[in-house]
Coordinates of C-alpha atoms in Angstrom, one line a residue:
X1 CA -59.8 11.9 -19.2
X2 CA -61.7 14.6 -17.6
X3 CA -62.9 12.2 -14.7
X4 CA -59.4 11.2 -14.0
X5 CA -56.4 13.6 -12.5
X6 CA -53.3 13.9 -13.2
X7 CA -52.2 11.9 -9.8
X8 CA -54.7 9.3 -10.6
X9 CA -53.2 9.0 -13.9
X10 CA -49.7 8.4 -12.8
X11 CA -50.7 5.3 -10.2
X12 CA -53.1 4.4 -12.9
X13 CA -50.0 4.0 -14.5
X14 CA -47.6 2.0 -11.8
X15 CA -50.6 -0.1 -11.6
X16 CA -50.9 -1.3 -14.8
X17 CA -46.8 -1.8 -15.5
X18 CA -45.3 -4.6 -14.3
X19 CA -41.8 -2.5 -14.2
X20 CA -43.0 0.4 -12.5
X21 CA -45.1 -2.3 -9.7
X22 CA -41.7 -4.0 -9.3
X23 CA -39.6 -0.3 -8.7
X24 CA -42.3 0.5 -6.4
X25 CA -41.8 -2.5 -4.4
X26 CA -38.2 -2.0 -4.3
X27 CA -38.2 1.9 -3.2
X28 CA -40.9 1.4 -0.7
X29 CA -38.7 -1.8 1.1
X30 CA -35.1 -0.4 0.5
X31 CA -36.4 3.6 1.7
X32 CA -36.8 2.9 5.2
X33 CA -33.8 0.8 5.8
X34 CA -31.5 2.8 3.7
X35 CA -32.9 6.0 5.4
X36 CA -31.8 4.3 9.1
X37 CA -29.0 3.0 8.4
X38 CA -27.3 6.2 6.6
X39 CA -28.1 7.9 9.3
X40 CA -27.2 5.6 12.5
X41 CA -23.4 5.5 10.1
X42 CA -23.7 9.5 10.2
X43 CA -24.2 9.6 14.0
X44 CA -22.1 6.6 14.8
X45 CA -19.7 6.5 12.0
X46 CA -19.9 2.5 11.6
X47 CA -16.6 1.3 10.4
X48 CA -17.6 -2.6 9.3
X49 CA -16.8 -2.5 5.4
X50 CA -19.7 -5.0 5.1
X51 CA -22.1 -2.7 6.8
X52 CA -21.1 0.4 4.5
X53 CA -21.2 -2.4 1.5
X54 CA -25.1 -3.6 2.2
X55 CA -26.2 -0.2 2.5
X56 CA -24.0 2.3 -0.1
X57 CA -23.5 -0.9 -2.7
X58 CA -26.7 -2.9 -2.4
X59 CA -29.7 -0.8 -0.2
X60 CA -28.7 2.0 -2.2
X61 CA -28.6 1.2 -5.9
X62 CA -31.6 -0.7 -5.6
X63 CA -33.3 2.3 -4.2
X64 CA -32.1 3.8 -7.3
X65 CA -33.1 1.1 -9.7
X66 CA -36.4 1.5 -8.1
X67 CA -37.0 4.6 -9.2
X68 CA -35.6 4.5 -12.4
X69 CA -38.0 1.4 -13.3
X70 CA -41.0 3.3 -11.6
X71 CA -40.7 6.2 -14.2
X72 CA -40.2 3.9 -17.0
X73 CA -43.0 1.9 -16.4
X74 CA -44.9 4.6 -16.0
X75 CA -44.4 6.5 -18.9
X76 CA -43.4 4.1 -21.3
X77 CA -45.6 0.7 -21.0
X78 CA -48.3 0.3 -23.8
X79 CA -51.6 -1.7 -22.5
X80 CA -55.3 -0.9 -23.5
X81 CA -55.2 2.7 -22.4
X82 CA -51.9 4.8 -23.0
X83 CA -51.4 7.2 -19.8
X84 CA -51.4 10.4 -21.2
X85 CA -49.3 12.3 -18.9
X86 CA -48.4 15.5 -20.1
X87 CA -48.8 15.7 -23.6
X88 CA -49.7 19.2 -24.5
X89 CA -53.6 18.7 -24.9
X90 CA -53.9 17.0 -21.4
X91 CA -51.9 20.2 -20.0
X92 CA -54.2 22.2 -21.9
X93 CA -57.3 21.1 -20.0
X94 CA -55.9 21.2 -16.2
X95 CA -54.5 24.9 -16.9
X96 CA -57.7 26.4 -18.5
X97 CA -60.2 24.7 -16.4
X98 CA -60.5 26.0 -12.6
X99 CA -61.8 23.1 -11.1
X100 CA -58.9 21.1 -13.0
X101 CA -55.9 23.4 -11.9
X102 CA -57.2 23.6 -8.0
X103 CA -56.9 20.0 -8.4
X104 CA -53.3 20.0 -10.5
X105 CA -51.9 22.3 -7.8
X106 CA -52.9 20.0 -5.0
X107 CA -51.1 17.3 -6.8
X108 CA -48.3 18.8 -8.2
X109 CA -47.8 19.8 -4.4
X110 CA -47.7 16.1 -3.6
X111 CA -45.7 15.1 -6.1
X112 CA -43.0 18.1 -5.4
X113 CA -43.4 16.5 -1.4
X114 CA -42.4 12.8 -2.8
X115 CA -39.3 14.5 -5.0
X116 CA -38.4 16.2 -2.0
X117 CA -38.0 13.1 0.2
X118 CA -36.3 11.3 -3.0
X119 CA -34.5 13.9 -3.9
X120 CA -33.1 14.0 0.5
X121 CA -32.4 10.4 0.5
X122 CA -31.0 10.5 -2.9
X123 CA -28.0 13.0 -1.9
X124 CA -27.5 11.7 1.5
X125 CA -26.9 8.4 -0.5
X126 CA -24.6 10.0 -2.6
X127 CA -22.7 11.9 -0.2
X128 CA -22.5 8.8 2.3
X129 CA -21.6 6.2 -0.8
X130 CA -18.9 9.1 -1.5
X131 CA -17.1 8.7 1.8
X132 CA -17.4 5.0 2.0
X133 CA -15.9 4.3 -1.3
X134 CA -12.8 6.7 0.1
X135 CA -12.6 5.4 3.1
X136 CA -9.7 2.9 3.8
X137 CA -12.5 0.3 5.4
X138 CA -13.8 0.1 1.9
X139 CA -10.5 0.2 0.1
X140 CA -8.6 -2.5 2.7
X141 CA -11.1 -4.7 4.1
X142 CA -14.1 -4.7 1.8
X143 CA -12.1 -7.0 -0.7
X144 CA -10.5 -9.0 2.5
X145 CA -8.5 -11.9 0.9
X146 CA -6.9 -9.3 -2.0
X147 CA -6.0 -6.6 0.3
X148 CA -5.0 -8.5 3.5
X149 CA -1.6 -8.2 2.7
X150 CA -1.4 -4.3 2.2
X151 CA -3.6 -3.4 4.5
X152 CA -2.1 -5.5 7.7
X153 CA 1.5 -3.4 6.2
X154 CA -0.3 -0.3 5.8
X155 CA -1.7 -0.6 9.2
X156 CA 2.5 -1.1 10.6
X157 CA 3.7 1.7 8.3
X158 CA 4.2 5.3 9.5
X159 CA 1.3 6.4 7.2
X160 CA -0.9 4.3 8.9
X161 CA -3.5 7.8 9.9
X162 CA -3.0 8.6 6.0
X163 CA -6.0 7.7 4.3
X164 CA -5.5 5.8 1.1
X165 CA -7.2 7.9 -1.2
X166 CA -4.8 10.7 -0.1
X167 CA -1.8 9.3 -1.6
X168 CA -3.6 6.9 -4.5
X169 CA -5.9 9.4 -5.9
X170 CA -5.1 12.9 -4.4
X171 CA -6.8 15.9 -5.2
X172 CA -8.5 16.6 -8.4
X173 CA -11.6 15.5 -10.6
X174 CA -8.9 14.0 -13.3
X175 CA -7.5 11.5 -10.7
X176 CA -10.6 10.5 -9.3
X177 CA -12.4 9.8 -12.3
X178 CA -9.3 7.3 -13.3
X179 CA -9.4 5.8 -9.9
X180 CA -13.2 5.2 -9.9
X181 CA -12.5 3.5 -13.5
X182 CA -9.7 1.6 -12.5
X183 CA -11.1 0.9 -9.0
X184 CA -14.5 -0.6 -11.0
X185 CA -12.2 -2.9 -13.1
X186 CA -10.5 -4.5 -10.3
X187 CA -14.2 -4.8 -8.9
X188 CA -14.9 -7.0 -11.6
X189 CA -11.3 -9.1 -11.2
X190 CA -12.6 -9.9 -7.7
X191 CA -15.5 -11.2 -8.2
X192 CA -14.3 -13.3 -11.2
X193 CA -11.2 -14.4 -9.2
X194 CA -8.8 -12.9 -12.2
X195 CA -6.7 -11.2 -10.0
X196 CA -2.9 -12.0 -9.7
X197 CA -1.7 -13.4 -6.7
X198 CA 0.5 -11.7 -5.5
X199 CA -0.6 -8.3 -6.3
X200 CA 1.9 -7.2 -9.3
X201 CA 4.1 -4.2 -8.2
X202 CA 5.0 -1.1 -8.9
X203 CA 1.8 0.1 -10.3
X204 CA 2.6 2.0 -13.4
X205 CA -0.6 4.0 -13.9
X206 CA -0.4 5.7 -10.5
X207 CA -0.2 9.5 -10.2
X208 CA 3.1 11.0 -10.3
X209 CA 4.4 10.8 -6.4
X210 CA 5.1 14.2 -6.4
X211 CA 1.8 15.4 -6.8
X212 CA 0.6 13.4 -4.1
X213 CA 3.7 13.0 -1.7
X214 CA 5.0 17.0 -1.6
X215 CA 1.8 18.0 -0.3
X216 CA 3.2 16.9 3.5
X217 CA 7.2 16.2 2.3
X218 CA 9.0 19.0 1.1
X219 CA 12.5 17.8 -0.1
X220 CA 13.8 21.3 -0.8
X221 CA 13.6 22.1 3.1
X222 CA 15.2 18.7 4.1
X223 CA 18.7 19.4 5.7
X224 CA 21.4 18.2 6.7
X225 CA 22.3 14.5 8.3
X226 CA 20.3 11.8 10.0
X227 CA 21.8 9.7 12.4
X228 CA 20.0 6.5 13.1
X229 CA 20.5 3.4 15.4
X230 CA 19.4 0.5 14.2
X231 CA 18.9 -2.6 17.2
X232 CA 19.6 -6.3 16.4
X233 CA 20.0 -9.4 17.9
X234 CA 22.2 -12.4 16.7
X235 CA 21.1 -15.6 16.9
X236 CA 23.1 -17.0 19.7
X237 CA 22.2 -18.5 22.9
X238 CA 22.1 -14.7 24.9
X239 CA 19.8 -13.2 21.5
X240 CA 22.8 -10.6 21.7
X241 CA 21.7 -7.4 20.9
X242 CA 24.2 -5.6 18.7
X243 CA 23.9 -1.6 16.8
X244 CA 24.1 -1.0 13.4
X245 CA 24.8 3.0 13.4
X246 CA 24.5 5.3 10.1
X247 CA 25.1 9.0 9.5
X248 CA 22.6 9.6 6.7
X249 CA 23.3 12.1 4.6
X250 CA 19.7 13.2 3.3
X251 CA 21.2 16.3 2.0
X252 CA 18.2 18.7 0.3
X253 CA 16.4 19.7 -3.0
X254 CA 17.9 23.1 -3.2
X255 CA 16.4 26.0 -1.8
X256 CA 16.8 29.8 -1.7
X257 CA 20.3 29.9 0.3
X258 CA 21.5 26.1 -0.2
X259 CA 22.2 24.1 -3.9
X260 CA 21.1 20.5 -4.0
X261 CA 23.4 18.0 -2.4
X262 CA 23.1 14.8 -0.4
X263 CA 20.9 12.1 -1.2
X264 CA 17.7 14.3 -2.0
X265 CA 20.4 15.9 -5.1
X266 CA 18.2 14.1 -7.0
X267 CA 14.9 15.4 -7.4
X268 CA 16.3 18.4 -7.3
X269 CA 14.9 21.1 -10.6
X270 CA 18.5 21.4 -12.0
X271 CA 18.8 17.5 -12.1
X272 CA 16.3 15.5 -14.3
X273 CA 16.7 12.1 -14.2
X274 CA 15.3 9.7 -16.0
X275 CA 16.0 5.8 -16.6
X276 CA 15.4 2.9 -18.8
X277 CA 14.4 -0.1 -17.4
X278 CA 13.8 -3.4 -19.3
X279 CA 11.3 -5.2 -17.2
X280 CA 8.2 -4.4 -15.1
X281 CA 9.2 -4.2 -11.5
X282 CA 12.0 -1.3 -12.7
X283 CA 14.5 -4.1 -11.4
X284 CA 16.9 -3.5 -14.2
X285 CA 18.1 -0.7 -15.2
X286 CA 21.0 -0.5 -18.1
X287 CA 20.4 3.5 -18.8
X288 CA 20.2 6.1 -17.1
X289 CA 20.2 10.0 -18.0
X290 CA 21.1 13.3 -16.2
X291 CA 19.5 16.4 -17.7
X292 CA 21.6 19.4 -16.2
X293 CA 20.0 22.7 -15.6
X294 CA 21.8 24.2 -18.7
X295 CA 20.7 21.2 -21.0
X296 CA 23.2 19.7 -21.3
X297 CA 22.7 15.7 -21.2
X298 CA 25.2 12.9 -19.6
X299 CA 23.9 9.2 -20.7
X300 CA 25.4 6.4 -18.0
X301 CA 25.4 2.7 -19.8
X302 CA 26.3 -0.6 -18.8
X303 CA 28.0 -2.5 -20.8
X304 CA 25.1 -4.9 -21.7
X305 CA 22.4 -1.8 -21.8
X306 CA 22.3 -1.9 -25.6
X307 CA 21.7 -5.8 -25.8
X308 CA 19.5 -5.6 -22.7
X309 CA 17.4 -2.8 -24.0
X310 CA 17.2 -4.3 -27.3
X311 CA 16.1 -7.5 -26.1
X312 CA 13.4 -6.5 -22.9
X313 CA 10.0 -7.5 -24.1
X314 CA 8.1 -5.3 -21.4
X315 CA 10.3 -2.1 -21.2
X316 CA 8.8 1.5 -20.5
X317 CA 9.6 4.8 -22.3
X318 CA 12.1 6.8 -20.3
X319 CA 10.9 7.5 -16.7
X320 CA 11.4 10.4 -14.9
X321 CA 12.9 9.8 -11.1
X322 CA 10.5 10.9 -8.4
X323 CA 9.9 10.0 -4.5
X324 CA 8.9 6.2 -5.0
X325 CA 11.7 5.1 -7.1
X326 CA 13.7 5.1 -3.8
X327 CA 10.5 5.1 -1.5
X328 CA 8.7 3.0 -3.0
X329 CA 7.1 0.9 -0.3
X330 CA 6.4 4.3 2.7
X331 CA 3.1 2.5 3.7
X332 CA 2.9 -0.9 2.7
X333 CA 6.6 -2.0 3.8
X334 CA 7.3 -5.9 4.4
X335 CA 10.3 -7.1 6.3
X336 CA 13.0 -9.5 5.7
X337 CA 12.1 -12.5 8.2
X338 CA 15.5 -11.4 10.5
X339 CA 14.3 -7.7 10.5
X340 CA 10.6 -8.8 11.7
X341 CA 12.1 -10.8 14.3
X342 CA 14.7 -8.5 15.3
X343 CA 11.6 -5.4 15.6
X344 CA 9.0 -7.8 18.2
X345 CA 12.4 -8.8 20.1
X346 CA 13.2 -4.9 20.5
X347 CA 9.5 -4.0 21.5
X348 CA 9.6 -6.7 24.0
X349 CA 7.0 -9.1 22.2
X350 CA 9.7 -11.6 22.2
X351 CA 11.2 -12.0 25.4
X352 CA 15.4 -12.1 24.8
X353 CA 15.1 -14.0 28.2
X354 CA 14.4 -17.3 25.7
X355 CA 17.4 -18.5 24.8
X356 CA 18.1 -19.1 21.4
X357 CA 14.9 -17.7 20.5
X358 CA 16.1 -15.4 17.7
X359 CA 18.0 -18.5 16.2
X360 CA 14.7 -21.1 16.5
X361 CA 12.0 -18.4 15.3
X362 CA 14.4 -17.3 12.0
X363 CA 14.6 -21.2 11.3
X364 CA 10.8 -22.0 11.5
X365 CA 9.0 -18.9 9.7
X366 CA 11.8 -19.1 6.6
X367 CA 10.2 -22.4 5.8
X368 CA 7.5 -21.8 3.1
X369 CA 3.9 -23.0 4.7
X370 CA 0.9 -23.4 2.2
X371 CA -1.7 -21.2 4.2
X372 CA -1.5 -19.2 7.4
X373 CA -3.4 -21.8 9.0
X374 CA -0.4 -24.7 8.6
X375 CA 2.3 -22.1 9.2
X376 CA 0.5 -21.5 13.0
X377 CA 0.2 -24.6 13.8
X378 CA 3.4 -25.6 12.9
X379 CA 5.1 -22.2 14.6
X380 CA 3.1 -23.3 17.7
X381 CA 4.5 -26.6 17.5
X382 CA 8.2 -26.4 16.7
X383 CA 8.9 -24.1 19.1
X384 CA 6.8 -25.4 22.0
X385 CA 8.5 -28.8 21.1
X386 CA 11.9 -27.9 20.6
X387 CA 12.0 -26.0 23.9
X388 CA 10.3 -28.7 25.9
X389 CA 13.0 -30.9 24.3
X390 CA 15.9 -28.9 25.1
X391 CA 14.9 -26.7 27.8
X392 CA 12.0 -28.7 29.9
X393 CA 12.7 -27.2 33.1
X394 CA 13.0 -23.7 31.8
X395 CA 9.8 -24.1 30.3
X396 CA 7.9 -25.8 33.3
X397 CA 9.1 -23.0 35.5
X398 CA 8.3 -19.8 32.9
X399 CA 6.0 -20.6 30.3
X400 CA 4.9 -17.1 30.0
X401 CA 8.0 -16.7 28.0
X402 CA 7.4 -19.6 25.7
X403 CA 3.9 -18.2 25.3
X404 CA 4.8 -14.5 24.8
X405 CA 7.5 -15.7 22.5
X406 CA 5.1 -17.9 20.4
X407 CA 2.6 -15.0 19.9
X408 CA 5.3 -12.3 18.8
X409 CA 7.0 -14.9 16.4
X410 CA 3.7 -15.3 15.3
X411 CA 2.7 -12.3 14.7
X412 CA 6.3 -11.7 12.7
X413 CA 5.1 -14.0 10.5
X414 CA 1.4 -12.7 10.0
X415 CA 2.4 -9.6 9.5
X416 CA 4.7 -9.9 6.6
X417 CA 3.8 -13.6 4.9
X418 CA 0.4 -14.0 3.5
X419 CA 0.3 -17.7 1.6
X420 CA -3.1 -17.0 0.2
X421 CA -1.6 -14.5 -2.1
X422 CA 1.7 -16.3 -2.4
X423 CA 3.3 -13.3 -0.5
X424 CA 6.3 -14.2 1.4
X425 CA 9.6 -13.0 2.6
X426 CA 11.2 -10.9 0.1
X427 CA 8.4 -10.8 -2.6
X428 CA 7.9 -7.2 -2.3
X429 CA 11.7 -5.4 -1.7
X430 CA 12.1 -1.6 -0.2
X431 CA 14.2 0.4 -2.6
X432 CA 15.4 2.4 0.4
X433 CA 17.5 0.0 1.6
X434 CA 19.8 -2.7 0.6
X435 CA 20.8 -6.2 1.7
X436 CA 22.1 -9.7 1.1
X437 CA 18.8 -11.4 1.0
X438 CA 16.3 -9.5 -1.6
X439 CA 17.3 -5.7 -1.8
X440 CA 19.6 -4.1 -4.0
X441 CA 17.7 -1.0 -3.9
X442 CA 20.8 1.8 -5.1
X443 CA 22.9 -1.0 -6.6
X444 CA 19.8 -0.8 -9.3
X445 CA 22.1 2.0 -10.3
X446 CA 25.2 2.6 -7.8
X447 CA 27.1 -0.2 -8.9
X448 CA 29.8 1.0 -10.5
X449 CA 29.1 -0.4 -13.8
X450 CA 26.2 2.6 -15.2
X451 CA 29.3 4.7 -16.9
X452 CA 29.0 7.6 -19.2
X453 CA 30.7 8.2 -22.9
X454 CA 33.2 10.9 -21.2
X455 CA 34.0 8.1 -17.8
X456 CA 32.0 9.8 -15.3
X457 CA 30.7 6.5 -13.5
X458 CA 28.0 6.2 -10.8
X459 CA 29.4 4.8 -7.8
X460 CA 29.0 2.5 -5.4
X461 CA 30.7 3.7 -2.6
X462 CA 29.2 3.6 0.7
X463 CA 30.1 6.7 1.4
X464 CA 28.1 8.8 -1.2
X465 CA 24.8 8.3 1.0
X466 CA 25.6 7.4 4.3
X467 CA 28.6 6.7 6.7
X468 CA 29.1 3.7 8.8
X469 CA 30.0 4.3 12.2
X470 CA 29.1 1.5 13.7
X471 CA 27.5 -2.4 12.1
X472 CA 27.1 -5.2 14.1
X473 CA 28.9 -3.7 17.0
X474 CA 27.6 -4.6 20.7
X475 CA 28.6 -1.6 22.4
X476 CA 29.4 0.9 19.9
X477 CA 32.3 4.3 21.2
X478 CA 30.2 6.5 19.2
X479 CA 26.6 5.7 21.2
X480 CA 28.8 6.3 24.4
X481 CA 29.9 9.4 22.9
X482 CA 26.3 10.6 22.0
X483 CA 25.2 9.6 24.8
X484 CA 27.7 11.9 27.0
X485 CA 29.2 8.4 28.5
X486 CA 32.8 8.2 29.5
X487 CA 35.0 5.7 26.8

């Protein structure tokens, strides 16, 4: 071996191993691109998922594989001649010999110079593949068909310039190890088309909201009442716009001068609550506990809980009450078909000019279409029809507004109904809220029926979380009043 160096040895080595000539194939195409392109995202910050895919989930483990099979060939391929890199007597020679170690040094220069570039586009890999796998682009669009439907609600929520990761995995290695586990399963349900359609709500192994949502919300330092104004139209000839006025009473937590009260009463410290539910969605709820601040405990039943408990084949242990039990849809919230309607006609995106256009448009997207694709076409072509039928001079002299009102009745539909996944109106309910259609949201509990061994009962009356001072009222005294008008 004296004729040979170490240097020599090692290609002598690549050369002769099919699996380290294959790695050095790979790392000598993929090094160049992989080099560009993580840059030109550093200095450009590319937001395509499919670009950050090709290079952080193809360019870059193959890079990697490269160099893993390189060494392995390397060192571990048997042919006529074993390489005998680094065994003690080969060490021996280049360190006792001067001739041998002014040659090792000039090599083991070159081969620290080679590290160094692999070990520079190794960690910009990993620090770039880092960021891409937490950035919403990865986590919205990458798997496009699965996560249309929460990322197009996401992007309408008032989280939309949260990042995903901030809420779903938070801070901490725990968390993120989970995620990374759970986010490689679903991975795999993807690309074998396993997953269910729609995606199956709430998600029961996600961190406890508190952890996550009290880093920006602080319920103990809420105060006092909210008044909001909400803006509909009825489906009449005019699209009469009528108020639905609330005085919420959010209430707080409990801090250092106030005791809990309100609506936020209870996550307060001094009131643990926790619930039974006897199926998945946390639908159905027969129990229901109050841990007071002294120990004491007050159990609320219906009078079924004992038969409904026994009986529930996909139950949960107790669950303690936190932020998404009530909020449990505060970025990826999907509207009733008359509440998506009645939002485009108050920003203007369907013109109230139209007549009966709240009337036609609630008709046409309640209809259940196979695929997005069908339910354009036919949104396109009831409306245009029907008004051309019953309006044809309306339509010949403005058909802006036909047009404007096509596209925001169209995007009330798109932005809510996603056939692919078998997501319509009222498959995913807000627990804030309450209606005729699909929410019961408090009634889960405030109905009046949850009562206690001693008759303490949880009620049901309005009152308890909000007044009414105004619903379905065109000109409400009390906006007059507010607004320092004359009654």
């Amino acid at each position: 071996m004296g004729q040979f160096d170490m240097l020599k040895d090692f290609f002598l080595g690549i050369s002769r191993s099919r699996v380290s000539l294959i790695g050095s194939m790979l790392v000598t195409i993929t090094t160049p691109f992989l080099l560009g392109y993580m840059l030109a995202d550093t200095v450009w910050h590319i937001k395509n998922p499919y670009f950050g895919a090709a290079v952080y989930l193809a360019l870059g483990p193959a890079f990697l594989g490269g160099l893993v099979l390189i060494f392995v060939g390397a060192f571990f391929f048997r042919g006529e001649r074993d390489v005998h890199l680094f065994t003690l007597e080969y060490l021996r020679r280049y360190f006792t010999d001067p001739e041998l170690f002014g040659r090792l040094r000039r090599n083991v220069f070159l081969i620290v110079l080679l590290t160094s570039v692999n070990f520079v586009v190794f960690s910009m890999f990993l620090y770039r593949a880092y960021h891409y796998m937490e950035s919403t682009q990865f986590c919205g669009q990458f798997c496009h068909t699965v996560m249309n439907p929460e990322h197009t609600a996401y992007k309408n929520s008032p989280h939309s310039r949260v990042s995903c990761v901030e809420c779903h995995i938070g801070a901490g290695a725990d968390w993120f190890v989970k995620s990374k586990i759970s986010g490689a399963r679903q991975l795999f349900a993807v690309a074998a088309a396993t997953y269910p359609k729609p995606i199956v709500t709430p998600v029961h192994g996600l961190r406890p909201a508190r952890e996550t949502c009290e880093q920006c919300h602080r319920p103990e330092l809420f105060h006092g009442d909210k008044l909001t104004v909400t803006r509909r139209f009825s489906p009449d000839e005019e699209n009469s716009l009528v108020h639905d006025v609330l005085l919420m009473k959010i209430g707080s937590a409990g801090d250092r001068v106030q005791s809990s009260h309100g609506i936020h009463w209870h996550i307060a410290p001094e009131n643990k609550i926790t619930y039974r539910s006897t199926d998945f969605s946390r639908m159905v709820i027969p129990e229901v506990t109050l841990t007071q601040v002294d120990g004491t405990q007050v159990v609320f039943r219906t009078p079924d809980a004992k038969a409904l408990l026994q009986g529930a084949a996909g139950q949960e242990d107790a669950r303690e009450m936190d932020c998404i039990d009530c909020h449990n849809r505060p970025s990826h919230i999907y509207l009733p078909a008359d509440d998506a309607l009645d939002r485009k006609l108050a920003e203007g995106q369907i013109p109230r000019a139209l007549p009966y256009i709240k009337r036609q448009a609630l008709e046409i997207i309640s209809v259940e279409y196979a695929s997005t694709e069908l339910a354009t076409s036919a949104i396109k072509t009831g409306l245009s029809t029907w008004y051309q039928d019953q309006y044809p001079q309306l339509v010949a002299d403005q058909q802006q507004l036909l047009d404007a009102a096509i596209t925001g009745v169209l995007a009330a539909y798109t932005e809510n109904v996603f056939p692919e996944m078998n997501v319509k109106f009222g498959t995913y309910v807000n627990h804030i809220s309450h209606g005729p259609d699909f929410d019961i949201g408090c009634f889960r509990c405030h109905d009046d029926m949850h009562e206690s061994e001693d008759g303490q009962v949880i009620s049901a009356d309005c009152n308890t979380c909000h007044t009414l001072l105004a619903i379905d009222e065109p000109d409400p005294p009390i906006l007059k009043t507010l607004q320092g008008q004359a009654l």
